[in-house]
PDB file of C-alpha atoms in Angstrom:
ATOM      1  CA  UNK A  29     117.392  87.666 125.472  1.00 53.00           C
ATOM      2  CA  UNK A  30     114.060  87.524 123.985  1.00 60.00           C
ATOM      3  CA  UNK A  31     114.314  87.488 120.039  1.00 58.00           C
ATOM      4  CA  UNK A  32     112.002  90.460 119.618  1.00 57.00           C
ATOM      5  CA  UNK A  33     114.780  92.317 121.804  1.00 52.00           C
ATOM      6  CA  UNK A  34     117.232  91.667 119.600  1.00 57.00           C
ATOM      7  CA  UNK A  35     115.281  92.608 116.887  1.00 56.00           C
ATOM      8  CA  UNK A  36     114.482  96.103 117.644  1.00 49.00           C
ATOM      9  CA  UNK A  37     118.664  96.059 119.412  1.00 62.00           C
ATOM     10  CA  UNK A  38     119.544  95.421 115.724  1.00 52.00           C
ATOM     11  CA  UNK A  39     117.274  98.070 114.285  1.00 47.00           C
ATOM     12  CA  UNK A  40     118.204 100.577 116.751  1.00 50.00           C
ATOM     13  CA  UNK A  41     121.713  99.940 115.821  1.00 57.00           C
ATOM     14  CA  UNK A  42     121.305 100.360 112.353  1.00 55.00           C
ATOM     15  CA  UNK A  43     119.232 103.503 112.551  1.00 62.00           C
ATOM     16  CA  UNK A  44     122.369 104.902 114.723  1.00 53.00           C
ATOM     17  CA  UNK A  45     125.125 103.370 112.139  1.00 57.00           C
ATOM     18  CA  UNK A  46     123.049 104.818 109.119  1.00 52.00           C
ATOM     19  CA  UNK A  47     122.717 108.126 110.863  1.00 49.00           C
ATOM     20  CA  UNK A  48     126.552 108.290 111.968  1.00 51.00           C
ATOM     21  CA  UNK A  49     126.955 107.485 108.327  1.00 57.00           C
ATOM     22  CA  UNK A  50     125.413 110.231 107.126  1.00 55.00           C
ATOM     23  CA  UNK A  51     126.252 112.991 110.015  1.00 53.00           C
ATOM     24  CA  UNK A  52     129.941 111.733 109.039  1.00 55.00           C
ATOM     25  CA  UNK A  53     128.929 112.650 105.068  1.00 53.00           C
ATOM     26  CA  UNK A  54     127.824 115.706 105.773  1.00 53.00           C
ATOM     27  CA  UNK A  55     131.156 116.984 108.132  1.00 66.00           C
ATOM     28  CA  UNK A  56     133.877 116.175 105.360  1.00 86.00           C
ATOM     29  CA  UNK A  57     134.097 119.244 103.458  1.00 87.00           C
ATOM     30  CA  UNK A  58     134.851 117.154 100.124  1.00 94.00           C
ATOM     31  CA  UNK A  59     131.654 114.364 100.249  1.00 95.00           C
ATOM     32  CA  UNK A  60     129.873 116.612  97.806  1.00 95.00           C
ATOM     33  CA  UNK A  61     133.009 116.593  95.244  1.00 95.00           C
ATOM     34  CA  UNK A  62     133.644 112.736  96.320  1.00 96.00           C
ATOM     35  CA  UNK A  63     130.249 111.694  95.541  1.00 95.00           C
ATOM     36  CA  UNK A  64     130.050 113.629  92.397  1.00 95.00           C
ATOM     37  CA  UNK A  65     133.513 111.752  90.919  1.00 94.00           C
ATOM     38  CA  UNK A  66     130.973 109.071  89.689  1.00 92.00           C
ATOM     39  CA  UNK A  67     129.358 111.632  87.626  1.00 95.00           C
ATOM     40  CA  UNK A  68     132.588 112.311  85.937  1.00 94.00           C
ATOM     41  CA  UNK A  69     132.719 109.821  83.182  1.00 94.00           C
ATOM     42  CA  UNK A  70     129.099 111.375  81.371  1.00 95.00           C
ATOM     43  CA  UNK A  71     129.024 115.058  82.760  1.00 96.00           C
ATOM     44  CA  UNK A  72     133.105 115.526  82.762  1.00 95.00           C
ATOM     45  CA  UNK A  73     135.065 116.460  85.722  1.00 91.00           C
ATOM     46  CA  UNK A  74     133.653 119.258  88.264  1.00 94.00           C
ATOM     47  CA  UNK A  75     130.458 118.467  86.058  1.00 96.00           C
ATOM     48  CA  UNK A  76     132.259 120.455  82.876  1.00 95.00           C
ATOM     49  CA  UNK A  77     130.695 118.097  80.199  1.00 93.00           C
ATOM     50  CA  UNK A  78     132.302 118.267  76.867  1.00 88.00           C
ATOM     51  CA  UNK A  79     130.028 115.962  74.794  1.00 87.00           C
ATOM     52  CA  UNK A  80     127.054 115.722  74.449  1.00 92.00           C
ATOM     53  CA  UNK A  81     125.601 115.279  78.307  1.00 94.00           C
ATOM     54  CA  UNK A  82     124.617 118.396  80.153  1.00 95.00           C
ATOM     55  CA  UNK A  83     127.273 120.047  81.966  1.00 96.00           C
ATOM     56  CA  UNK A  84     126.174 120.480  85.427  1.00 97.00           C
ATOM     57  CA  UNK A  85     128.856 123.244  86.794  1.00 97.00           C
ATOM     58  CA  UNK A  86     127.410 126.095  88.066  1.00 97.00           C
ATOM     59  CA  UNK A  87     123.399 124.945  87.626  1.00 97.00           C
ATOM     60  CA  UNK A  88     121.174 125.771  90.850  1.00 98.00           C
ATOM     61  CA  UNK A  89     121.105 123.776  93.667  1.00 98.00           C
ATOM     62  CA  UNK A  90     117.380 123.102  93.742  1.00 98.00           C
ATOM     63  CA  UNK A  91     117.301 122.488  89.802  1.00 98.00           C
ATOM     64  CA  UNK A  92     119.744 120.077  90.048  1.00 98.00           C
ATOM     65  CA  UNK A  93     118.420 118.655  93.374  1.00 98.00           C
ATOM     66  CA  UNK A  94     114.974 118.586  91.818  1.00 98.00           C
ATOM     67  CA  UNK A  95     116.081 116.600  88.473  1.00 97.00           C
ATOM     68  CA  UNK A  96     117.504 113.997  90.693  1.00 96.00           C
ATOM     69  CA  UNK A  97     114.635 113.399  92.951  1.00 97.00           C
ATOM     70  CA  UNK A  98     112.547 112.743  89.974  1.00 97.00           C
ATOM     71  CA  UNK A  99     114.940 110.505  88.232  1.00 97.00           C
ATOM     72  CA  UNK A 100     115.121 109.058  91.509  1.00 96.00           C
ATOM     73  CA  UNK A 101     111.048 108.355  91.463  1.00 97.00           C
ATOM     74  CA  UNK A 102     110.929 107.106  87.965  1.00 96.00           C
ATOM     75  CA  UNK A 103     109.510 110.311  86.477  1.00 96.00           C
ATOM     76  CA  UNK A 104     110.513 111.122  82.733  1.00 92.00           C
ATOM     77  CA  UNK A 105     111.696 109.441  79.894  1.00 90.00           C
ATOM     78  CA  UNK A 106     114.430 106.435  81.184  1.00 90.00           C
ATOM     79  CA  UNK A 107     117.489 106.423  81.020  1.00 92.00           C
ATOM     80  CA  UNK A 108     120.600 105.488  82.891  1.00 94.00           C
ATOM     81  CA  UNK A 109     120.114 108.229  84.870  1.00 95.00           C
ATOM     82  CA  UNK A 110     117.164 106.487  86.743  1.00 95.00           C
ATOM     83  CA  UNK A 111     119.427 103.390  88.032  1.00 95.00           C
ATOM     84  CA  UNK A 112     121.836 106.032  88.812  1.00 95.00           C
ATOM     85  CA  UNK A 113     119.774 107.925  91.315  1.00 96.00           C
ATOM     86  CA  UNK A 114     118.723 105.013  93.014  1.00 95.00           C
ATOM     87  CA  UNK A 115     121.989 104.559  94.757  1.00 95.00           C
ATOM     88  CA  UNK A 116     121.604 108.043  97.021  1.00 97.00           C
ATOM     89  CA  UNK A 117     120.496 109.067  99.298  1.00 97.00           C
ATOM     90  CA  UNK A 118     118.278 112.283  99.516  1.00 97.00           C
ATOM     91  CA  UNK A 119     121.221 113.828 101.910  1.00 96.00           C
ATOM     92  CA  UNK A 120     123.523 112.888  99.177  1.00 97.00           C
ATOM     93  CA  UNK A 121     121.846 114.275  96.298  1.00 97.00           C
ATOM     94  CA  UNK A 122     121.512 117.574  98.479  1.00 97.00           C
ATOM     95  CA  UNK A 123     125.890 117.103  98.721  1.00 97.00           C
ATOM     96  CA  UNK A 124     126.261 116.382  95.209  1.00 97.00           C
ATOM     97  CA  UNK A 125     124.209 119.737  94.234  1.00 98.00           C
ATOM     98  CA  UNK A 126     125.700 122.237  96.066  1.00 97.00           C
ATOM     99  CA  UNK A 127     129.173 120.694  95.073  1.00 97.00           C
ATOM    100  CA  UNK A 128     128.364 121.353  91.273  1.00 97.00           C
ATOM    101  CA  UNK A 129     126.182 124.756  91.421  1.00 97.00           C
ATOM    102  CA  UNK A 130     129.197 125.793  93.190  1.00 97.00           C
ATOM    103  CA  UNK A 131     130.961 125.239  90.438  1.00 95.00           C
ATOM    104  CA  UNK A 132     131.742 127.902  88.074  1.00 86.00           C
TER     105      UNK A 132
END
C-alpha cells in the first residue's frame, strides 16, 4: 500500500473514532453531569459554589456556553479558567451547560 493511502486510511479512521467519540458523548444521558465533576472542586458540586467562585447552577445555557468559548479563545483577564477550557471540546462545553442551567 502506497504511504499516502495509509495516510488518509489513518485520518479517515480518526475522523470516524473522534466522531463515534463524540456521538457516544452525546447518547449517555449523564456526560453533561460527568464532564462537569471536574468543575466541582472551584464551583462546588452540581455547580452550587460556596466560596468565593461563581456558582454556575441554574445560569443560561448560552451564558455559560458563551463564557467558555471565550475562555477557550484567550479572551479576558487569565486565569485558570483559560487552561481549563482548552481541554473540550465545543460539543462538550454545549453538555456541560445544559447540565448546570438545568440545575436549580
Amino acid at each position: 500500500m502506497r504511504s499516502k493511502n495509509k495516510k488518509v486510511i489513518a485520518l479517515a479512521l480518526l475522523i470516524a473514532g473522534s466522531a463515534l467519540s463524540t456521538l457516544s458523548q452525546a447518547a449517555d444521558s449523564n456526560a453533561g453531569r460527568n464532564l462537569s465533576a471536574t468543575c466541582a472542586l472551584c464551583h462546588g458540586t452540581d455547580g452550587r459554589s460556596v466560596g468565593t467562585f461563581p456558582a454556575l447552577a441554574g445560569q443560561d445555557k448560552a451564558a455559560l456556553v458563551g463564557k467558555l468559548k471565550d475562555f477557550k479563545a484567550g479572551k479576558g483577564s487569565p486565569t485558570i479558567m483559560h487552561q481549563i477550557s482548552k481541554g473540550f471540546s465545543d460539543e462538550q462545553i454545549d453538555l456541560m451547560a445544559a447540565y448546570y442551567s438545568a440545575q436549580r
